[in-house]
mmCIF file of C-alpha atoms in Angstrom:
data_model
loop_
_atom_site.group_PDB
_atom_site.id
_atom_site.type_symbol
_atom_site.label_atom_id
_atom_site.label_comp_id
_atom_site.label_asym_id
_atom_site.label_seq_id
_atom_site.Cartn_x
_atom_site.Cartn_y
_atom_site.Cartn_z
ATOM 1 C CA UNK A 3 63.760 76.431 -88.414
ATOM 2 C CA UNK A 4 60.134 75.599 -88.076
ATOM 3 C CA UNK A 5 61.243 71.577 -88.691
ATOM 4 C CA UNK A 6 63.355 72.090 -85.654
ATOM 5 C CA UNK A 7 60.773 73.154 -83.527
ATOM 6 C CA UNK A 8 58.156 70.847 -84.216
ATOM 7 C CA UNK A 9 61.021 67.920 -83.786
ATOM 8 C CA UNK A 10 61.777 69.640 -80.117
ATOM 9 C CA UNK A 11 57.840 70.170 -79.018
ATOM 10 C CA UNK A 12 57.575 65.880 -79.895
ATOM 11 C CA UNK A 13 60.030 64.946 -77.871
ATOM 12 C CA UNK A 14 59.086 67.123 -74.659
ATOM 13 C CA UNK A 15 55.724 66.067 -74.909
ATOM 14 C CA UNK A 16 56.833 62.091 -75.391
ATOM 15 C CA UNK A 17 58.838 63.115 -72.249
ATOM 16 C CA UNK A 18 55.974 64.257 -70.036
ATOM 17 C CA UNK A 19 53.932 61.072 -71.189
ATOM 18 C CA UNK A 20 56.560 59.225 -69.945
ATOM 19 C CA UNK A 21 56.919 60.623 -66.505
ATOM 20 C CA UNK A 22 52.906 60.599 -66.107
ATOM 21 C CA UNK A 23 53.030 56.699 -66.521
ATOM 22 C CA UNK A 24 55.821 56.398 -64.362
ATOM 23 C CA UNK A 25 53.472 58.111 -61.717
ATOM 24 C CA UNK A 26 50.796 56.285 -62.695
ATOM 25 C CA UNK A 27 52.642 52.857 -62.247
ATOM 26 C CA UNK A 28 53.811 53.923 -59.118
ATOM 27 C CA UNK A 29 50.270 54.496 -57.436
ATOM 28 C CA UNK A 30 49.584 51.094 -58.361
ATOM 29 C CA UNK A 31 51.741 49.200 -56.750
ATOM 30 C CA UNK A 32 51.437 50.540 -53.163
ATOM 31 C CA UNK A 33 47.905 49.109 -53.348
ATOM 32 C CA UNK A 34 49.409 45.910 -52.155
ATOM 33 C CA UNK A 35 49.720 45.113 -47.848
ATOM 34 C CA UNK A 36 48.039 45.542 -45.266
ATOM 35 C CA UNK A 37 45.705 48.579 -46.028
ATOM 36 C CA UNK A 38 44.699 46.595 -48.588
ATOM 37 C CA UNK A 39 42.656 44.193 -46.371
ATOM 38 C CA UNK A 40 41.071 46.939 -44.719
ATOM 39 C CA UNK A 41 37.487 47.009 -44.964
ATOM 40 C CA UNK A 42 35.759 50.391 -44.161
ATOM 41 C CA UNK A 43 32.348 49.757 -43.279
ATOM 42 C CA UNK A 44 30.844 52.796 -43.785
ATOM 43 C CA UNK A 45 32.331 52.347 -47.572
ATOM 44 C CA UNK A 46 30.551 48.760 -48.053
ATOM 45 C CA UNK A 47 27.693 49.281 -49.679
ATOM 46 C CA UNK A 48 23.909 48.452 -47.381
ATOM 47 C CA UNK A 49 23.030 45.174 -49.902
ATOM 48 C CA UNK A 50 26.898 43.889 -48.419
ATOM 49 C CA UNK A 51 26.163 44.445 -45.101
ATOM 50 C CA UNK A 52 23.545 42.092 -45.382
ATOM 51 C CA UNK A 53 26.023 39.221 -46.061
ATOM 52 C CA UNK A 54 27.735 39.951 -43.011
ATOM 53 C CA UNK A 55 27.111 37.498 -40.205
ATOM 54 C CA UNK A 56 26.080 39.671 -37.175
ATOM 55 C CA UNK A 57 27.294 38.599 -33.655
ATOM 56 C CA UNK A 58 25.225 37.089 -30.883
ATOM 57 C CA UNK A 59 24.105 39.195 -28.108
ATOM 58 C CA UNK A 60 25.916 37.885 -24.476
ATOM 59 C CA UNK A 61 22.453 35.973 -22.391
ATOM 60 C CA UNK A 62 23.345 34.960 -19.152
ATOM 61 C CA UNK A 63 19.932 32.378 -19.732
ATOM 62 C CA UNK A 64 21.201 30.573 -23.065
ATOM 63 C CA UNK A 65 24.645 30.417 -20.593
ATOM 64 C CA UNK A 66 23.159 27.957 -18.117
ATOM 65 C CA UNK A 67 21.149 26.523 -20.522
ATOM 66 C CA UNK A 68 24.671 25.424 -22.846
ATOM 67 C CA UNK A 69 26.285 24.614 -19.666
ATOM 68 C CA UNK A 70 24.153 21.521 -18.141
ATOM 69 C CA UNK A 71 26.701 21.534 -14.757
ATOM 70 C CA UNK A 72 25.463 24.703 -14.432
ATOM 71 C CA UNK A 73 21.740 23.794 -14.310
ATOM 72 C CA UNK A 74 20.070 24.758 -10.793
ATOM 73 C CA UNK A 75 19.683 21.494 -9.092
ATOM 74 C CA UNK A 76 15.967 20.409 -8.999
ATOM 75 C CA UNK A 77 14.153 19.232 -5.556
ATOM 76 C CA UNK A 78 14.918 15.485 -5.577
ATOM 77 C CA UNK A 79 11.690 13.383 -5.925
ATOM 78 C CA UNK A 80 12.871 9.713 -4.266
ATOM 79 C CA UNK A 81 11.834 6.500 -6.289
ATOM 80 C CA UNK A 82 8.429 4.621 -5.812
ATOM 81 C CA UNK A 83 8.507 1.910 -3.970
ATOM 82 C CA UNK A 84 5.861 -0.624 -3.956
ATOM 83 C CA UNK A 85 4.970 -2.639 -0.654
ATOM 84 C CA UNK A 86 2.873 -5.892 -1.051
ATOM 85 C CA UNK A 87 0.292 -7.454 1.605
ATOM 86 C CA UNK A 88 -1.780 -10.118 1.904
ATOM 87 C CA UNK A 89 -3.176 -12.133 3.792
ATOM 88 C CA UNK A 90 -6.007 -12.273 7.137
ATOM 89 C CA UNK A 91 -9.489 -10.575 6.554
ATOM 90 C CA UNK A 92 -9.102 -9.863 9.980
ATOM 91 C CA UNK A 93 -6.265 -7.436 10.434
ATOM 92 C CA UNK A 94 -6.755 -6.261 6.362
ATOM 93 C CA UNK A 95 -9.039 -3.112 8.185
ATOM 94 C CA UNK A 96 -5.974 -2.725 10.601
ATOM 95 C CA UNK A 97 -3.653 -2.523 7.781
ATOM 96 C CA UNK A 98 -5.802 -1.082 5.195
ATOM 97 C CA UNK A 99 -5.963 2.299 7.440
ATOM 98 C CA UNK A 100 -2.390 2.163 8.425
ATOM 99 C CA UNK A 101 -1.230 2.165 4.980
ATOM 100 C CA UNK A 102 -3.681 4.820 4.154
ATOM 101 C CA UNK A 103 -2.385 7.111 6.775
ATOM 102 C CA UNK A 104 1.289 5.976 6.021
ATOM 103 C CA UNK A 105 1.106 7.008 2.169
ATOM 104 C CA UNK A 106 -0.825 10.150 3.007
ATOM 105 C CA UNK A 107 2.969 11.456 4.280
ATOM 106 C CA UNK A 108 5.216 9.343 2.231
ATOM 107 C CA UNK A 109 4.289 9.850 -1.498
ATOM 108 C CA UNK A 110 6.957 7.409 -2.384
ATOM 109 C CA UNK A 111 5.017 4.366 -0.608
ATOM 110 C CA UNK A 112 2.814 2.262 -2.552
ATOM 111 C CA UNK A 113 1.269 -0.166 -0.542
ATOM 112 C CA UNK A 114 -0.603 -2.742 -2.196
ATOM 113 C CA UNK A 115 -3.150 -5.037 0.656
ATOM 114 C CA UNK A 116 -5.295 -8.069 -0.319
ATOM 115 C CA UNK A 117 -7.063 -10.493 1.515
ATOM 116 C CA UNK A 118 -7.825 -14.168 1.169
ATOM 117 C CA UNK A 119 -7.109 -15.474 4.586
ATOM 118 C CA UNK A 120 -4.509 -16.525 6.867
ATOM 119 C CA UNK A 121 -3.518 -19.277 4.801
ATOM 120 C CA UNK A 122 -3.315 -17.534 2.270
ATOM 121 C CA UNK A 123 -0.829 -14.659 3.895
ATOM 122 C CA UNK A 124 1.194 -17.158 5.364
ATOM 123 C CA UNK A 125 1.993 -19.458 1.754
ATOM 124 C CA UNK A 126 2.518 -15.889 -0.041
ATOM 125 C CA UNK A 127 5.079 -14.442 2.306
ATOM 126 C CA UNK A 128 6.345 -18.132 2.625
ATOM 127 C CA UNK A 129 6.753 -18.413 -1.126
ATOM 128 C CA UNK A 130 7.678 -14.500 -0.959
ATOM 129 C CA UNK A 131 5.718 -13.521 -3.470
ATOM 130 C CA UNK A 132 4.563 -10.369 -1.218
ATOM 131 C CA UNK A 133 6.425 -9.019 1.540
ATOM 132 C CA UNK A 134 4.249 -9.030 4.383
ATOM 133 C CA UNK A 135 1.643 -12.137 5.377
ATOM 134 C CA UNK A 136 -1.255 -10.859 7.523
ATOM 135 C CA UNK A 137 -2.846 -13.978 9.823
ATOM 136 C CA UNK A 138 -5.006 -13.939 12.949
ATOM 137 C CA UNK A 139 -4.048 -17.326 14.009
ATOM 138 C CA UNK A 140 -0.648 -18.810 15.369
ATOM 139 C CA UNK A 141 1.968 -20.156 12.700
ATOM 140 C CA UNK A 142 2.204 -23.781 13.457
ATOM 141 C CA UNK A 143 5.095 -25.715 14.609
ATOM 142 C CA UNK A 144 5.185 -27.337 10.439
ATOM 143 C CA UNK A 145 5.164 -23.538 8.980
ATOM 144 C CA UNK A 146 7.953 -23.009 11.262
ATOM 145 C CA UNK A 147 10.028 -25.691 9.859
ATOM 146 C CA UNK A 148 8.862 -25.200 6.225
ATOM 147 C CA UNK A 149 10.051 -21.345 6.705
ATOM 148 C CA UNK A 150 12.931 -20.716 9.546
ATOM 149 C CA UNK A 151 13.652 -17.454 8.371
ATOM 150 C CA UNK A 152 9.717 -16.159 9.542
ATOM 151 C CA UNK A 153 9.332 -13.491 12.101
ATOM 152 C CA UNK A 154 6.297 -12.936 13.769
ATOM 153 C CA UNK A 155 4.990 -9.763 15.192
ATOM 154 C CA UNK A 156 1.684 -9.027 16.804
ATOM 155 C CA UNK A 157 0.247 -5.615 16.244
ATOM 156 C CA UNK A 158 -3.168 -6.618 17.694
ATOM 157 C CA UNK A 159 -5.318 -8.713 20.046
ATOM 158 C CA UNK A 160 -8.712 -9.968 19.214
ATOM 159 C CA UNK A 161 -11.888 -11.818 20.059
ATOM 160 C CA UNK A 162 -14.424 -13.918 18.059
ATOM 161 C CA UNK A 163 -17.582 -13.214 18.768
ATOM 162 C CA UNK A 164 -20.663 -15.224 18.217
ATOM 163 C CA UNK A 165 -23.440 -13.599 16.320
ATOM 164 C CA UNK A 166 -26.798 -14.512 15.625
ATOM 165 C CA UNK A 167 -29.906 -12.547 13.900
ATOM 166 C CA UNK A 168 -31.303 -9.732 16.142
ATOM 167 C CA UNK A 169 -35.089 -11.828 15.816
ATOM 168 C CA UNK A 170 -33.483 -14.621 18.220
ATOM 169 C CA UNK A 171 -34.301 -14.469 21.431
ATOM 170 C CA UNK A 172 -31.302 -15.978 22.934
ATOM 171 C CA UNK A 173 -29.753 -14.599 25.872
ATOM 172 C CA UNK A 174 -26.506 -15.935 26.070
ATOM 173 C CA UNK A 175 -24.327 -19.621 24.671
ATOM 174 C CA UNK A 176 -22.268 -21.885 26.546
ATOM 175 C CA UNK A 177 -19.350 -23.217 25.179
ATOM 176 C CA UNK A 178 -20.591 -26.501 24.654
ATOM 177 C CA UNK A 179 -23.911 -25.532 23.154
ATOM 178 C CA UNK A 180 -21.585 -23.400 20.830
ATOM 179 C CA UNK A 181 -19.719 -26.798 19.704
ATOM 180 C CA UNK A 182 -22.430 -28.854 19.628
ATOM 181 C CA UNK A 183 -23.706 -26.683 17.203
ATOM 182 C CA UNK A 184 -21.548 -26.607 14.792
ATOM 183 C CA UNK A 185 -20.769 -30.464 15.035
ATOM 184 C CA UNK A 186 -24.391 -30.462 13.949
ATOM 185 C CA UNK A 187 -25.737 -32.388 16.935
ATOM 186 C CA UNK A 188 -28.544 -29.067 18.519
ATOM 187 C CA UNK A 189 -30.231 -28.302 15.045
ATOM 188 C CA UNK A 190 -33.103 -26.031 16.120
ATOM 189 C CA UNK A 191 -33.360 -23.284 18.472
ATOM 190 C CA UNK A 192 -36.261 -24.949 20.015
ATOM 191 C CA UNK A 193 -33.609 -27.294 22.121
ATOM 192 C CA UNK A 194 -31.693 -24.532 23.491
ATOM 193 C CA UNK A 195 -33.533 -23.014 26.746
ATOM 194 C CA UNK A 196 -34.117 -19.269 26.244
ATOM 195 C CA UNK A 197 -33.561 -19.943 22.257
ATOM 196 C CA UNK A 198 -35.762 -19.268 19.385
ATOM 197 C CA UNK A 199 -36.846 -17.583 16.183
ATOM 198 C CA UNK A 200 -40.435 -16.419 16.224
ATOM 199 C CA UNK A 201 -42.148 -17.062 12.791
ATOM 200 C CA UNK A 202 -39.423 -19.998 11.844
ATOM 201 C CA UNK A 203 -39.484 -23.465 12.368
ATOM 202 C CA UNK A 204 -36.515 -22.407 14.626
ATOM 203 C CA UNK A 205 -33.999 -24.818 12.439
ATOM 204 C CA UNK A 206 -30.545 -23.584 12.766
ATOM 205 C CA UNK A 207 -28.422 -22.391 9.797
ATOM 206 C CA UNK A 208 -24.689 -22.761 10.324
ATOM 207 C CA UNK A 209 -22.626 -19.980 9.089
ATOM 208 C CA UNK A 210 -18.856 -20.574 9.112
ATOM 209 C CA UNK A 211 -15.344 -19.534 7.278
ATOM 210 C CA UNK A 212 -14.036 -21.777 4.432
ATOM 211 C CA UNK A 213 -10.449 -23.464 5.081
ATOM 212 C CA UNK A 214 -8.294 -20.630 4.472
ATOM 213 C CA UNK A 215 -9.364 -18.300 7.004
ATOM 214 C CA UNK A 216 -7.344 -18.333 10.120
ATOM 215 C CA UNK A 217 -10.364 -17.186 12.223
ATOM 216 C CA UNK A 218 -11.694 -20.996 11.313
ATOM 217 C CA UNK A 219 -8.546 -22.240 12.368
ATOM 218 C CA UNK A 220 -8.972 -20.498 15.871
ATOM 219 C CA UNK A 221 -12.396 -21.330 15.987
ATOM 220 C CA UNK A 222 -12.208 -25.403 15.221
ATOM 221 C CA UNK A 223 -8.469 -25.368 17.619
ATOM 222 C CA UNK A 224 -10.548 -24.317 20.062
ATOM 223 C CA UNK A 225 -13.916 -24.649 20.471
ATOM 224 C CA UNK A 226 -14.146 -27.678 18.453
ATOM 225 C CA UNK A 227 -11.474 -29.660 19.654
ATOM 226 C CA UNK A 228 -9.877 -29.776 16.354
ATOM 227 C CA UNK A 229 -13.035 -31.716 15.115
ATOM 228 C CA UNK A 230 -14.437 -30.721 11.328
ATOM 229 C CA UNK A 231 -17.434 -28.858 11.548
ATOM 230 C CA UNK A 232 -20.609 -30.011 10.358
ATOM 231 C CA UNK A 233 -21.093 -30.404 6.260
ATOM 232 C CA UNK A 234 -24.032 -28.054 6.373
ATOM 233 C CA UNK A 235 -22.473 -25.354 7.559
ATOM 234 C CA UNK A 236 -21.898 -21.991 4.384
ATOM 235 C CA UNK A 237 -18.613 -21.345 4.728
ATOM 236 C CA UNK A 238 -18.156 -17.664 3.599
ATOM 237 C CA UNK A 239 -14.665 -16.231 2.269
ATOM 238 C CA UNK A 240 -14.764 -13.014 5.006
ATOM 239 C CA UNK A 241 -15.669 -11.799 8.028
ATOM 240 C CA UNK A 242 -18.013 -8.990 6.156
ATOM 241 C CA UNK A 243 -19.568 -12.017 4.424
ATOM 242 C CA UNK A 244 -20.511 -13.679 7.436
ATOM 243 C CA UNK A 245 -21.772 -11.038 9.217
ATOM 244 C CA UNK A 246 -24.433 -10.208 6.190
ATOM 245 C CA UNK A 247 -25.691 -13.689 5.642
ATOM 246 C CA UNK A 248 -26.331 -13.543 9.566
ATOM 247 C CA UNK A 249 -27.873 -10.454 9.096
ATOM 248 C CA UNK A 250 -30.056 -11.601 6.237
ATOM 249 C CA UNK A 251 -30.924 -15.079 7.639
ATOM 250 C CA UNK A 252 -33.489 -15.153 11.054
ATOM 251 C CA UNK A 253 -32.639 -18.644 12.140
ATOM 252 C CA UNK A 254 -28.363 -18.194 11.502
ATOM 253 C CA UNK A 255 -25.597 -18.447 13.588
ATOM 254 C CA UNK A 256 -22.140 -17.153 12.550
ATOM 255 C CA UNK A 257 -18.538 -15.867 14.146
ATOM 256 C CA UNK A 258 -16.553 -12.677 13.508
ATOM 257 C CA UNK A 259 -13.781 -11.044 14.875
ATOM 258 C CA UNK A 260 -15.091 -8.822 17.317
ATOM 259 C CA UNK A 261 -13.391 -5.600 15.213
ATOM 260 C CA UNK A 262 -16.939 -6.303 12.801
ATOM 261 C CA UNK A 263 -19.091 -6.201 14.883
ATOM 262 C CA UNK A 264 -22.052 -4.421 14.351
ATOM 263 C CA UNK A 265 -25.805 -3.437 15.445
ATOM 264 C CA UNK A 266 -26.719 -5.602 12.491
ATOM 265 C CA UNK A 267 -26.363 -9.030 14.461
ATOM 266 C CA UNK A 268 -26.143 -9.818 18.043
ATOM 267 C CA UNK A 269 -22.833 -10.261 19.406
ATOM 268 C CA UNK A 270 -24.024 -13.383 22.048
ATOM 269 C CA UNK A 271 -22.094 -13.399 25.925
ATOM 270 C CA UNK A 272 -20.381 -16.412 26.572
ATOM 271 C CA UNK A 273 -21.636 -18.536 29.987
ATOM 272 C CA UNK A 274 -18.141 -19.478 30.849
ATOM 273 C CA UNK A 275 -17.151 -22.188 33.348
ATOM 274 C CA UNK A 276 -20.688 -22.247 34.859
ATOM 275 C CA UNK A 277 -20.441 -19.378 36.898
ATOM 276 C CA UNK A 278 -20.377 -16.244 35.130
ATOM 277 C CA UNK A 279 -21.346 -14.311 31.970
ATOM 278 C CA UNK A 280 -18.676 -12.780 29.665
ATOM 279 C CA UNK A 281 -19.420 -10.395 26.984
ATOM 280 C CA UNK A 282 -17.179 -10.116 23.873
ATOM 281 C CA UNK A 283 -15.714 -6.439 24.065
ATOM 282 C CA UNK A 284 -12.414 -4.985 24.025
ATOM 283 C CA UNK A 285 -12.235 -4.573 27.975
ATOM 284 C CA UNK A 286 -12.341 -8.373 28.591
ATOM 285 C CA UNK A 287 -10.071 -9.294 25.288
ATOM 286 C CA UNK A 288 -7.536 -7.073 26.862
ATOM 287 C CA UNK A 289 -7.718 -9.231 30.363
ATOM 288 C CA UNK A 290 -8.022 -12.149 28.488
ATOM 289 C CA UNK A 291 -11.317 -13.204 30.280
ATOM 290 C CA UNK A 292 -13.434 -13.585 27.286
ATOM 291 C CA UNK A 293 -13.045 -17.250 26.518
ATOM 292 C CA UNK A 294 -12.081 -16.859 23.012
ATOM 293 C CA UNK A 295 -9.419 -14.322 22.749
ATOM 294 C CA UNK A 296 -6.308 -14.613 20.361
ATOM 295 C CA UNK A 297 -3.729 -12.135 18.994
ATOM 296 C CA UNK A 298 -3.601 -10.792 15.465
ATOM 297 C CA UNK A 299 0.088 -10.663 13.355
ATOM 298 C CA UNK A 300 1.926 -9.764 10.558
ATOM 299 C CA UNK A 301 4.693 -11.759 9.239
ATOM 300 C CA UNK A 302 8.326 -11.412 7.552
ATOM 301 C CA UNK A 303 10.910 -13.116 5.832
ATOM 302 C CA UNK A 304 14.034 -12.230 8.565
ATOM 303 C CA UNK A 305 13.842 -9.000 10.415
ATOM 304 C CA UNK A 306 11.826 -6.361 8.834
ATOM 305 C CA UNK A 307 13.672 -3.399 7.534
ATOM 306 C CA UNK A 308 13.518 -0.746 4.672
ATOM 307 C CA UNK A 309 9.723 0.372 3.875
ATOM 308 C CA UNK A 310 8.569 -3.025 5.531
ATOM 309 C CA UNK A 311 10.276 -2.298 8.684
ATOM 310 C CA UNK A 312 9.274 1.161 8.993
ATOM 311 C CA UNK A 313 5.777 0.387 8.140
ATOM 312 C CA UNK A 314 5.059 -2.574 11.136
ATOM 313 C CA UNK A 315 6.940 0.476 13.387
ATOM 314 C CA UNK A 316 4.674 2.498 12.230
ATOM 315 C CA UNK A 317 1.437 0.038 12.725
ATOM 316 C CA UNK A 318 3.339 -0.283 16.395
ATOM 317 C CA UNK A 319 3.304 3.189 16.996
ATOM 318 C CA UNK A 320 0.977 5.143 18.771
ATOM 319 C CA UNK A 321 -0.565 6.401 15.686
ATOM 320 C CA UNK A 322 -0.609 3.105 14.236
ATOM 321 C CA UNK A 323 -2.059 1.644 17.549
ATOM 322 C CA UNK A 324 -4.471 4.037 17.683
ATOM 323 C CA UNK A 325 -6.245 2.953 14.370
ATOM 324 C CA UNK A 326 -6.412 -0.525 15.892
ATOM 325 C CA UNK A 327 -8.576 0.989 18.671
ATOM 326 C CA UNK A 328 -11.022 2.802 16.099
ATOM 327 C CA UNK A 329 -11.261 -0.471 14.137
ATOM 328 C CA UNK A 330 -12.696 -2.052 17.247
ATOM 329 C CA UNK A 331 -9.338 -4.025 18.326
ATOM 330 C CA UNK A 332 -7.008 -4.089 21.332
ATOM 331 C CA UNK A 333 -4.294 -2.460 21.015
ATOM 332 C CA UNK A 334 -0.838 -3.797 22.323
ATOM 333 C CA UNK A 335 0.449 -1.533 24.533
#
């Protein structure tokens, strides 16, 4: 009886064993899906976390900056351009303020002036190596034919004067006295009536302008009859330089546009024609009485236009022709 029992208390428990690991496998196996990939974040533990890559914040700023077609426009700044000049010592103080005053309101101008003379203007813009000759004499009829495409504008008129140092007592030239002068024939101050140098042996010392200057040009066309000077006289490379050796030098005689000028020397009247006295100032360069009058330029290759054109309009303008007048020139208006 007891063998039974024991043989019936074996197999129930077997039994219940066998239902608890048919449970058991069951739980398993709905572990699978979608719940499985389910993460719970407050159940990952804080040293996970850490491993998680965190979003970026939204910023309008890093936005624009990603998005370069986005980018506020900046102010546009224009591109240099350069403007080159050279040319007559003459009109160079003309020009020299005029391009001051021109870059002082356009910031993109760069205007670039040098001097060496007429000549010197007129083979540059002829070989076009600048764009803009300066010359205070007229282009001859053989630059003209050498260069077709040149156009000529005056933005000036002018006078030479004749200088001497303030210790000469001379009143006044005449024309002829002027040329003889310089072709070396009157030597000393002594042989000119009114004339003289006290404290000198009164010899004369010629100053002149060396071959590239078209103030020489002007001044042998036309009061030397085309004849060479004398081979004494210094020939200086400016109008400044002339006026301070005539400064410096009791017994010189020099010539300068009238635009230089200055209580340094003494700017000698002309005795013109015999009968009257003319004095080298702006009033009778304008009427064209003073004997030695002439008109200033500035020269192109064709018709000016872009920065060069709108710089000679500008020079032409009243602003522009105003600076002539405080440089001691006539204007053309």
């Amino acid at each position: 009886m007891n063998a039974n029992r024991s043989s019936i208390l074996i197999v129930a428990v077997s039994l219940i064993a066998l239902v608890m690991l048919a449970v058991a496998a069951g739980c398993t196996g709905t572990s699978t899906g979608a719940e499985a990939k389910t993460v719970d974040p407050t159940a990952v533990p804080a040293a996970a976390m850490d491993q998680i890559p965190a979003a970026a914040p939204a910023s309008p700023e890093a936005t624009v900056a990603e998005t370069p077609a986005e980018k506020p426009l900046s102010a546009p700044t224009g591109q240099k351009q350069t403007l080159r000049i050279s040319g007559s010592t003459t009109v160079l103080p003309i020009v020299q303020k005029a391009a001051d005053q021109y870059m002082a309101t356009h910031p993109d101008a760069d205007i670039q002036i040098s001097g060496g003379g007429s000549g010197v203007g007129i083979q540059a813009i002829g070989a076009k190596t600048v764009d803009i000759g300066m010359s205070s004499r007229d282009i001859t009829s053989a630059e003209m034919t050498k260069y077709p495409s040149f156009v000529v504008t005056t933005v000036a008129q002018d006078g030479i004067a004749v200088v001497v140092n303030p210790a000469n007592t001379i009143p006044y030239i005449t024309l002829d006295q002027i040329k003889n002068i310089y072709m070396g024939k009157t030597t000393k101050w002594s042989e000119i009536t009114g004339a003289g140098v006290p404290g000198t042996n009164n010899q004369i010392v010629v100053i002149g302008r060396d071959s590239a200057s078209g103030t020489r040009a002007f001044f042998d066309e036309h009061l030397l009859a085309k004849k060479t000077p004398t081979a004494k006289m210094l020939e200086k490379n400016s109008n400044g330089a002339v006026l301070q050796t005539v400064a410096q030098t009791p017994g010189s005689i020099g010539y300068v546009s009238i635009g230089f000028v200055s209580k340094d020397v003494t700017a000698l009247p002309i005795w013109y024609n015999a009968d009257k006295v003319i004095a080298p100032n702006l009033e009778n360069v304008k009427s064209r009485d003073y004997p030695v009058s002439r008109n200033l330029y500035v020269i192109t290759n064709g018709q000016p236009s872009g920065l060069t054109g709108d710089f000679i309009t500008y020079i032409l303008s009243a602003d522009g022709q105003k600076i002539v007048a405080d440089e001691g020139y006539v204007t053309v208006g």
